[in-house]
Coordinates of C-alpha atoms in Angstrom, one line a residue:
X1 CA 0.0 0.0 0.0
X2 CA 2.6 2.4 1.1
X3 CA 4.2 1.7 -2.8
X4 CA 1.3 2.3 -4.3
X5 CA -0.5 5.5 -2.2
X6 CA 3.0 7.0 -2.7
X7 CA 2.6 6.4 -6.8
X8 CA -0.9 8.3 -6.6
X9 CA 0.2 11.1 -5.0
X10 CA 3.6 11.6 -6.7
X11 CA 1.9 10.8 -10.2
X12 CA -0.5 13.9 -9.6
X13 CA 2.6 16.0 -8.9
X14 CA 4.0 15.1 -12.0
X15 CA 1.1 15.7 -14.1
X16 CA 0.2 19.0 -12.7
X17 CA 4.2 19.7 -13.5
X18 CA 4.8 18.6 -16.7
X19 CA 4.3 22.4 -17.9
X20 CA 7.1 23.7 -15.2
X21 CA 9.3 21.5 -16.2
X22 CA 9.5 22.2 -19.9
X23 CA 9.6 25.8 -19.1
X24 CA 12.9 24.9 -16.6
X25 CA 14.5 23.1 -19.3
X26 CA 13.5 23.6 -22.7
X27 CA 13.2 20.8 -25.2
X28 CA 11.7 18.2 -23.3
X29 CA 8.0 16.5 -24.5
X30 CA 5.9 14.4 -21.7
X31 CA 3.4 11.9 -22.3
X32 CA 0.9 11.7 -19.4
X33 CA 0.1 8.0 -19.8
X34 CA 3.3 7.1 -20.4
X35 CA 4.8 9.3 -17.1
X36 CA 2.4 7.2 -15.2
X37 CA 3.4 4.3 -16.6
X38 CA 7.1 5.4 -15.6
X39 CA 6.3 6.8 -12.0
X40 CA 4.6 2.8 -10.9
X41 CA 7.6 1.1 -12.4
X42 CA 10.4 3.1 -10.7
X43 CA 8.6 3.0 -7.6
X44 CA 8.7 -0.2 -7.6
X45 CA 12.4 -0.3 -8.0
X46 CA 13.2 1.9 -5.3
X47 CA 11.2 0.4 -2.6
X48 CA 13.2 -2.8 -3.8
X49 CA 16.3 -1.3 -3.1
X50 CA 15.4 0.4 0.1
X51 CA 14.6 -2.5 1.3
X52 CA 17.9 -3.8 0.1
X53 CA 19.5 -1.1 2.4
X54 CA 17.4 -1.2 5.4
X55 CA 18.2 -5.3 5.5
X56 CA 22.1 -4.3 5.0
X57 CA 21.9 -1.6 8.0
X58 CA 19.9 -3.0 10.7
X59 CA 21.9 -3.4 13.8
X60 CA 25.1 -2.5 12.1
X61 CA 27.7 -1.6 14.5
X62 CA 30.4 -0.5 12.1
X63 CA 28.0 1.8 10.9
X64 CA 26.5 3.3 14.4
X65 CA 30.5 4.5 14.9
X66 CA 30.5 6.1 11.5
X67 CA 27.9 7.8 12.5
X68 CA 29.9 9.2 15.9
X69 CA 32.5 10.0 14.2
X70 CA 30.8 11.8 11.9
X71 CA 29.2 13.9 14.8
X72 CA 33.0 14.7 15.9
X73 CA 34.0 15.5 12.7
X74 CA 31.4 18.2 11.8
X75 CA 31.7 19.4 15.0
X76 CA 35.5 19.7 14.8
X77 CA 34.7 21.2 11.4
X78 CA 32.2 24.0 12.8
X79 CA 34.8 24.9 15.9
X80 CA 37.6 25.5 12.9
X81 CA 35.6 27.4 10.6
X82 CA 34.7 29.4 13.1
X83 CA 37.8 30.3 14.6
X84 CA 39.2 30.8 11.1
X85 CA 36.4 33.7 10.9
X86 CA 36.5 34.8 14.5
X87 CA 33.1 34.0 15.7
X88 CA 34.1 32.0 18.6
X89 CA 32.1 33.6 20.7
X90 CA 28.8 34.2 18.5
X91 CA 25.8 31.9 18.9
X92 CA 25.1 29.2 16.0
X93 CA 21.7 28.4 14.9
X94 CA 20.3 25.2 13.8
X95 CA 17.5 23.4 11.7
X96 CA 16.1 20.8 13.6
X97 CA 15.4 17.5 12.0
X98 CA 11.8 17.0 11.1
X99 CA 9.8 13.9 11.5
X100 CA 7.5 12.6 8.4
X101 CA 8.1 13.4 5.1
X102 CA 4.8 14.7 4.1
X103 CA 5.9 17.5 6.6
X104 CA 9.1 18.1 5.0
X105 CA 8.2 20.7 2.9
X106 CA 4.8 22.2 5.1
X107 CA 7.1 22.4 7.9
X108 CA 9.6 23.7 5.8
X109 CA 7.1 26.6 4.4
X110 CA 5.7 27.0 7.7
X111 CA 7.1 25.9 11.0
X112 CA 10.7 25.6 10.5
X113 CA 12.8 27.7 13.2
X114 CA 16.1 28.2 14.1
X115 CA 16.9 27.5 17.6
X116 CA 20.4 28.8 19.4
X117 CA 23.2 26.2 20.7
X118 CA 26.8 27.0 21.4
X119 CA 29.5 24.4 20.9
X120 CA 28.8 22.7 24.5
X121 CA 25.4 21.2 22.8
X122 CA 26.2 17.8 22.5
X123 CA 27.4 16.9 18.7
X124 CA 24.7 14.0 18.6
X125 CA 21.8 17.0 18.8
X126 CA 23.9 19.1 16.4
X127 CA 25.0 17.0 14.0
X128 CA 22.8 13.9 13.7
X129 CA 20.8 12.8 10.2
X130 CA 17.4 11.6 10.0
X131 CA 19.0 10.1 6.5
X132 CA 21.7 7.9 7.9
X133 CA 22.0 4.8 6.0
X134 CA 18.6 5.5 3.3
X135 CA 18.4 4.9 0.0
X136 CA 19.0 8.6 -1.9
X137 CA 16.5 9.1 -4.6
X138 CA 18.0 9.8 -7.7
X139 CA 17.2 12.6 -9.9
X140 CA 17.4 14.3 -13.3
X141 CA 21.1 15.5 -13.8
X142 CA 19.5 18.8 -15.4
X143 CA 21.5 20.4 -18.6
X144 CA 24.5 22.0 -17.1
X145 CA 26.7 19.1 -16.3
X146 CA 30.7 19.2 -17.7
X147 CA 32.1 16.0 -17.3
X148 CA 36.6 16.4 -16.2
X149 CA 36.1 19.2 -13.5
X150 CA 39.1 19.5 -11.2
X151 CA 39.4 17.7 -8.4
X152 CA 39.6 20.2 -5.4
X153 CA 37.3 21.2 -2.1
X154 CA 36.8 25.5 -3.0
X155 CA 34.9 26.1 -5.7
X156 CA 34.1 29.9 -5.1
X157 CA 36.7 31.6 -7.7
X158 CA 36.0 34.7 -6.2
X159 CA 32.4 34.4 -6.7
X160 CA 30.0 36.7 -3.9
X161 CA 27.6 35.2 -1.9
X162 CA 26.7 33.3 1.6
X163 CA 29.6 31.1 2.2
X164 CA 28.8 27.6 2.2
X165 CA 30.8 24.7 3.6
X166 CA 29.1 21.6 2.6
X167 CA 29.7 17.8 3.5
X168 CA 28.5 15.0 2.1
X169 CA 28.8 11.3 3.6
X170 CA 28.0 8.6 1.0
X171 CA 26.9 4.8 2.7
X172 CA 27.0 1.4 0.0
X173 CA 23.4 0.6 -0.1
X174 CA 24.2 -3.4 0.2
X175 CA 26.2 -3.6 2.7
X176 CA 25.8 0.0 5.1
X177 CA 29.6 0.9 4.7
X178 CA 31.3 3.7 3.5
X179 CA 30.7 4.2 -0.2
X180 CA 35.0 4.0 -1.6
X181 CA 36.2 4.7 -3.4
X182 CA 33.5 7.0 -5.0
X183 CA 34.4 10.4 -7.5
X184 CA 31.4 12.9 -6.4
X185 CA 31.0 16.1 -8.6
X186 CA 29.1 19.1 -7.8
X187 CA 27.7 22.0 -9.3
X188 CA 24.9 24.6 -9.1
X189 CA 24.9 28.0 -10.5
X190 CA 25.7 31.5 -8.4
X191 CA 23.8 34.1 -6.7
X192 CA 22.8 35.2 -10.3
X193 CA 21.3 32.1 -11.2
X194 CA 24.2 31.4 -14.0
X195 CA 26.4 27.9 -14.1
X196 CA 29.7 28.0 -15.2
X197 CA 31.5 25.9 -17.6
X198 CA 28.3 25.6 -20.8
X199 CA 28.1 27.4 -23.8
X200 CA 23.7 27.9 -23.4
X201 CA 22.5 31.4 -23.4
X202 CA 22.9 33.5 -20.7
X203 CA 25.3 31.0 -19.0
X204 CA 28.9 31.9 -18.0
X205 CA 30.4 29.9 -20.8
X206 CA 33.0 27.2 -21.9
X207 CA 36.2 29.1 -20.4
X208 CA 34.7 29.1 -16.9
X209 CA 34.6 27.1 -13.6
X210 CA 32.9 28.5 -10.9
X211 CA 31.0 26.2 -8.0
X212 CA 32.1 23.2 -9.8
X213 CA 34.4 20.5 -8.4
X214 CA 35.2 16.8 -8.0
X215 CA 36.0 15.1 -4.5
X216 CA 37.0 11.8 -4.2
X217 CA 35.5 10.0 -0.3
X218 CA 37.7 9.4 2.0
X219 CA 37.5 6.4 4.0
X220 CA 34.5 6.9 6.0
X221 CA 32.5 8.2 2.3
X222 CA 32.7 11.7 3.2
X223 CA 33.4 14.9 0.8
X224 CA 34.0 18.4 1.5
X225 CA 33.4 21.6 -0.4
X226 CA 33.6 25.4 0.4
X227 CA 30.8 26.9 -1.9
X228 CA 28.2 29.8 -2.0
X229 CA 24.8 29.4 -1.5
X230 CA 23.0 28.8 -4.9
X231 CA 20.7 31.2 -6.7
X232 CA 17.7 31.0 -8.2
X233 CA 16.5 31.4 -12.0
X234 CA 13.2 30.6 -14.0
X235 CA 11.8 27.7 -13.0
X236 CA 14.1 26.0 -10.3
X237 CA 14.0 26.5 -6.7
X238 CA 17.5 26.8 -5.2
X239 CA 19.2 23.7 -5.3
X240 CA 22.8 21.9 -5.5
X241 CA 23.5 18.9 -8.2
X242 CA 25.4 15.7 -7.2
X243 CA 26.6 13.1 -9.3
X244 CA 29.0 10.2 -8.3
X245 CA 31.0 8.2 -10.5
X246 CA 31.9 4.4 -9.7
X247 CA 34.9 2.3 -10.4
X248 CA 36.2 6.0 -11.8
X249 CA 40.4 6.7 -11.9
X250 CA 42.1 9.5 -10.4
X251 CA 44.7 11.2 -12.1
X252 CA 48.1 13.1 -11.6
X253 CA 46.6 16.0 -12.9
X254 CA 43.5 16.6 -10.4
X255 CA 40.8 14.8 -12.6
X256 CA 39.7 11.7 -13.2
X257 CA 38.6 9.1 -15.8
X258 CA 36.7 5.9 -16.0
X259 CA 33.8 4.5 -14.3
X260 CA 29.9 5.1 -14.5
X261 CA 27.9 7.3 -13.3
X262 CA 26.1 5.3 -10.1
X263 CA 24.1 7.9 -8.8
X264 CA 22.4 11.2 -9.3
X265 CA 20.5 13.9 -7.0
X266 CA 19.9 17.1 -6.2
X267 CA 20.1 19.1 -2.7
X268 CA 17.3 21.0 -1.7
X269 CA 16.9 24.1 1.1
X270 CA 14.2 25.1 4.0
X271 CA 12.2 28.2 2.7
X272 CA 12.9 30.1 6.0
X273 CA 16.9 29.9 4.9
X274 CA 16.4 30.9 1.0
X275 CA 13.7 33.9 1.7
X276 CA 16.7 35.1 4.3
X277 CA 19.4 33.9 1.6
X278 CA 17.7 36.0 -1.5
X279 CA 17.3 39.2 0.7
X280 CA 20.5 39.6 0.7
X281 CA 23.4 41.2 -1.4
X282 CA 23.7 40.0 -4.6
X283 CA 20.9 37.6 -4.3
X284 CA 18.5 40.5 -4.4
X285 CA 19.4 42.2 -7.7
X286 CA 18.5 39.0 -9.3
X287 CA 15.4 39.7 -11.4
X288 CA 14.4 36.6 -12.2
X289 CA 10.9 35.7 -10.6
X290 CA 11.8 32.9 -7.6
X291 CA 10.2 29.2 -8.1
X292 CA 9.2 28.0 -4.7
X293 CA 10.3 23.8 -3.4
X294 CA 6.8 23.3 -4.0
X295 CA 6.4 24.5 -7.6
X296 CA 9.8 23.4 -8.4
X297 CA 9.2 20.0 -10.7
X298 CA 12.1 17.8 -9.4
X299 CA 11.5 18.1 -5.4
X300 CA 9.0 15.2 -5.8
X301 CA 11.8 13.4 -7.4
X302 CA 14.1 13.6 -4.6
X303 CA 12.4 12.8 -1.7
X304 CA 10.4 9.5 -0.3
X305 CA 8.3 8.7 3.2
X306 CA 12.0 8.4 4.8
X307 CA 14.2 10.1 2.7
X308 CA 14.3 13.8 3.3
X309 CA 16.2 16.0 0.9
X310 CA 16.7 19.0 2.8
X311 CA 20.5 19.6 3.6
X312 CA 20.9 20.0 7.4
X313 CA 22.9 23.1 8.8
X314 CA 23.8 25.4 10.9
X315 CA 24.5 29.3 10.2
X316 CA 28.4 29.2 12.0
X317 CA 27.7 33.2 13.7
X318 CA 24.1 35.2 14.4
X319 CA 24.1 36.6 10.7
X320 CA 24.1 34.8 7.5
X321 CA 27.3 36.3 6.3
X322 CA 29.3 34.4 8.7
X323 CA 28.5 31.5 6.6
X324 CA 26.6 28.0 6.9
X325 CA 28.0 24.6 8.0
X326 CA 25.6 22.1 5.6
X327 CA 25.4 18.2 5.7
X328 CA 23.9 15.7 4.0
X329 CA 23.9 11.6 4.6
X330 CA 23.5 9.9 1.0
X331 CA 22.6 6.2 0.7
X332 CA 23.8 4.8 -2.9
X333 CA 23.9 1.7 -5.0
X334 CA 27.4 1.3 -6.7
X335 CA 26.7 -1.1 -9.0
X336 CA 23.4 1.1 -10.6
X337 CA 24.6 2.5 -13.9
X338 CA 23.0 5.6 -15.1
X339 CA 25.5 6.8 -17.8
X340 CA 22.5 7.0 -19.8
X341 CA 20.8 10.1 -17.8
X342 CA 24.5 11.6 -16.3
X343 CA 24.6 13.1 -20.2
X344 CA 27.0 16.5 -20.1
X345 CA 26.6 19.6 -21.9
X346 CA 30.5 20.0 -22.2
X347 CA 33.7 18.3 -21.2
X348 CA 36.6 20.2 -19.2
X349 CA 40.0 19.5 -20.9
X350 CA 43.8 20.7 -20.4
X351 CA 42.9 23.1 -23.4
X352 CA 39.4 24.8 -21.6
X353 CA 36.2 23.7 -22.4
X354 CA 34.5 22.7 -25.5
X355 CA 30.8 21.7 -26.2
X356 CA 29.7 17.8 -26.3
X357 CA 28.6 17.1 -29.6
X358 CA 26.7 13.6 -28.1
X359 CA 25.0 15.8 -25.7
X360 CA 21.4 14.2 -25.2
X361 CA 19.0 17.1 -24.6
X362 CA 16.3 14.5 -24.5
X363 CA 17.3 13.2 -21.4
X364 CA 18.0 15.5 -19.1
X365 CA 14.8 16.5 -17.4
X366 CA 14.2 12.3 -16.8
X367 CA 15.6 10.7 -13.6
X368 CA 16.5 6.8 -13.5
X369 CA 14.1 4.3 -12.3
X370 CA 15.3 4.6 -8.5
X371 CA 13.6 8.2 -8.3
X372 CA 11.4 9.3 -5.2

């Protein structure tokens, strides 16, 4: 029952977004009985897979002391960035976990607070997951991919915005332990609402690089980035792309080759924390009419009854400037191959960018079977 309520209610999502999302990304043509037809399957698959994970996980102990010393390491994390920024003695505020999915986003709109801690709040309260060990949802990859970023943890270039340290910890769905080694790429476009690194219109083009970067998990799955914040632009809520690439090569010269692409999601934000994001400078001279998480067309894609995809944080001083510490606790299969939907607009080389000739337009707007 839970499989199938969960295909009525995201199939009327989908229908009553088909016409958002071709206006996101251009190109793309829906067929209602055949999106339905698409939704039961790849429910199906997930819940098989969840299940996969949940088997994997219960009563795992190697897993229960990843997760403390995750809590020390985000907390060690928080104590140096803000002593790096001299805010040792400002309070921190935090989003509290919430409890049911279908709240995720009406709490989100409506109830979510920030509540004050100092570093003496025990790193369990701070830094917990309601995600640990859960089956991610994969997404749509979107059309802004570029496949041979560099591998490196700040992305800014100089770009302005809210800081933004983010850390992701990736678990193997059939076993619960660290996903390694794992290449991890992310990307989203600036306070403007522009990616870097494609030749589409109003974009920032081929020769540039900004808020894109490749991490490879260290032994407990975990990758770090120094960011900004991402903007908004016509038809997208805020939100931060992921894409991990299995049984992929590092190389001498910071990038990698190889592999498949094994999973793909996006990273979305509590209303409360974009309203106060976009109020401020440069956020605010973007023109571009704001998409809310509920209008946005991929948000039912990313999240499930257990699976919320909502990045955890806390703002590091009292004012958004200071920055944000964000987390997230992905659950992937290693062995899913999704080359077919990871499609990039361009490819990074030694030389600067250049356009992908094999780019598949088609698919970017569809996510594998193993959506939400």
């Amino acid at each position: 029952m839970a499989v199938v309520s969960r295909f009525l209610a995201v199939t009327a999502l989908c229908l009553s977004s088909l016409v958002s999302i071709a206006a996101a990304h251009p190109g793309e043509h829906h067929d209602n009985l055949e999106v339905i037809r698409e939704i039961k399957a790849r429910s199906i698959e997930f819940e098989n897979q969840s299940r996969e994970l949940q088997s994997a996980c219960e009563n795992n102990e190697e897993g229960q002391a990843r997760k403390e010393r995750a809590y020390a390491r985000r907390a060690a994390t928080v104590e140096r960035l803000r002593r790096e920024r001299g805010l040792e003695d400002e309070p921190i505020l935090h989003r509290r976990t919430l409890a049911q999915f279908k709240n995720w986003q009406s709490k989100g709109h409506d109830r979510t607070s920030t509540l004050k801690y100092n570093m003496s709040t025990p790193s369990s309260t701070l830094f917990g997951s309601n995600t640990s060990c859960i089956l991610t949802p994969d997404n749509a990859n979107g059309p802004y991919y570029v496949l041979g970023e560099h591998i490196r943890t700040d992305l800014r270039e100089g770009q302005p915005g809210i800081p933004l340290h983010l850390e992701i910890q990736f678990t193997e769905v059939s076993n619960c332990k660290p996903a390694v080694p794992l290449v991890v790429d992310i990307w989203s476009c600036n306070a403007s609402g522009i990616y870097s690194g494609v030749s589409a219109a109003g974009q920032g083009g081929l020769k540039t690089t900004f808020l894109r970067g490749v991490q490879e998990t260290d032994a407990d799955g975990v990758v770090s980035f120094d960011s900004i914040f991402p903007g908004h632009y016509s038809g997208r809520a805020s939100h931060e792309h992921i894409l991990t690439h299995s049984g992929a090569t590092i190389l001498p010269n910071k990038t990698f080759s190889g592999g498949h692409v094994s999973h793909l999601s996006q990273l979305f934000f509590d209303p409360a924390l974009i309203d106060a994001v976009e109020a401020t400078d440069p956020y605010n001279k973007n023109r571009i009419a704001r998409t809310s998480n509920d209008a946005d067309g991929y948000t039912g894609y990313a999240a499930t009854s257990s699976y919320d995809p909502f990045a955890e944080y806390i703002m590091l001083g009292s004012k958004l400037s200071d920055g944000l510490f964000m987390w997230a606790d992905l659950g992937i299969k290693a062995s899913n191959n999704h080359d077919q939907y990871g499609t990039h607009a361009a490819v990074l080389g030694p030389n600067g960018g250049k356009d992908n000739p094999k780019f598949n337009m088609g698919i970017v707007g569809t996510p594998p079977n193993t959506h939400g």
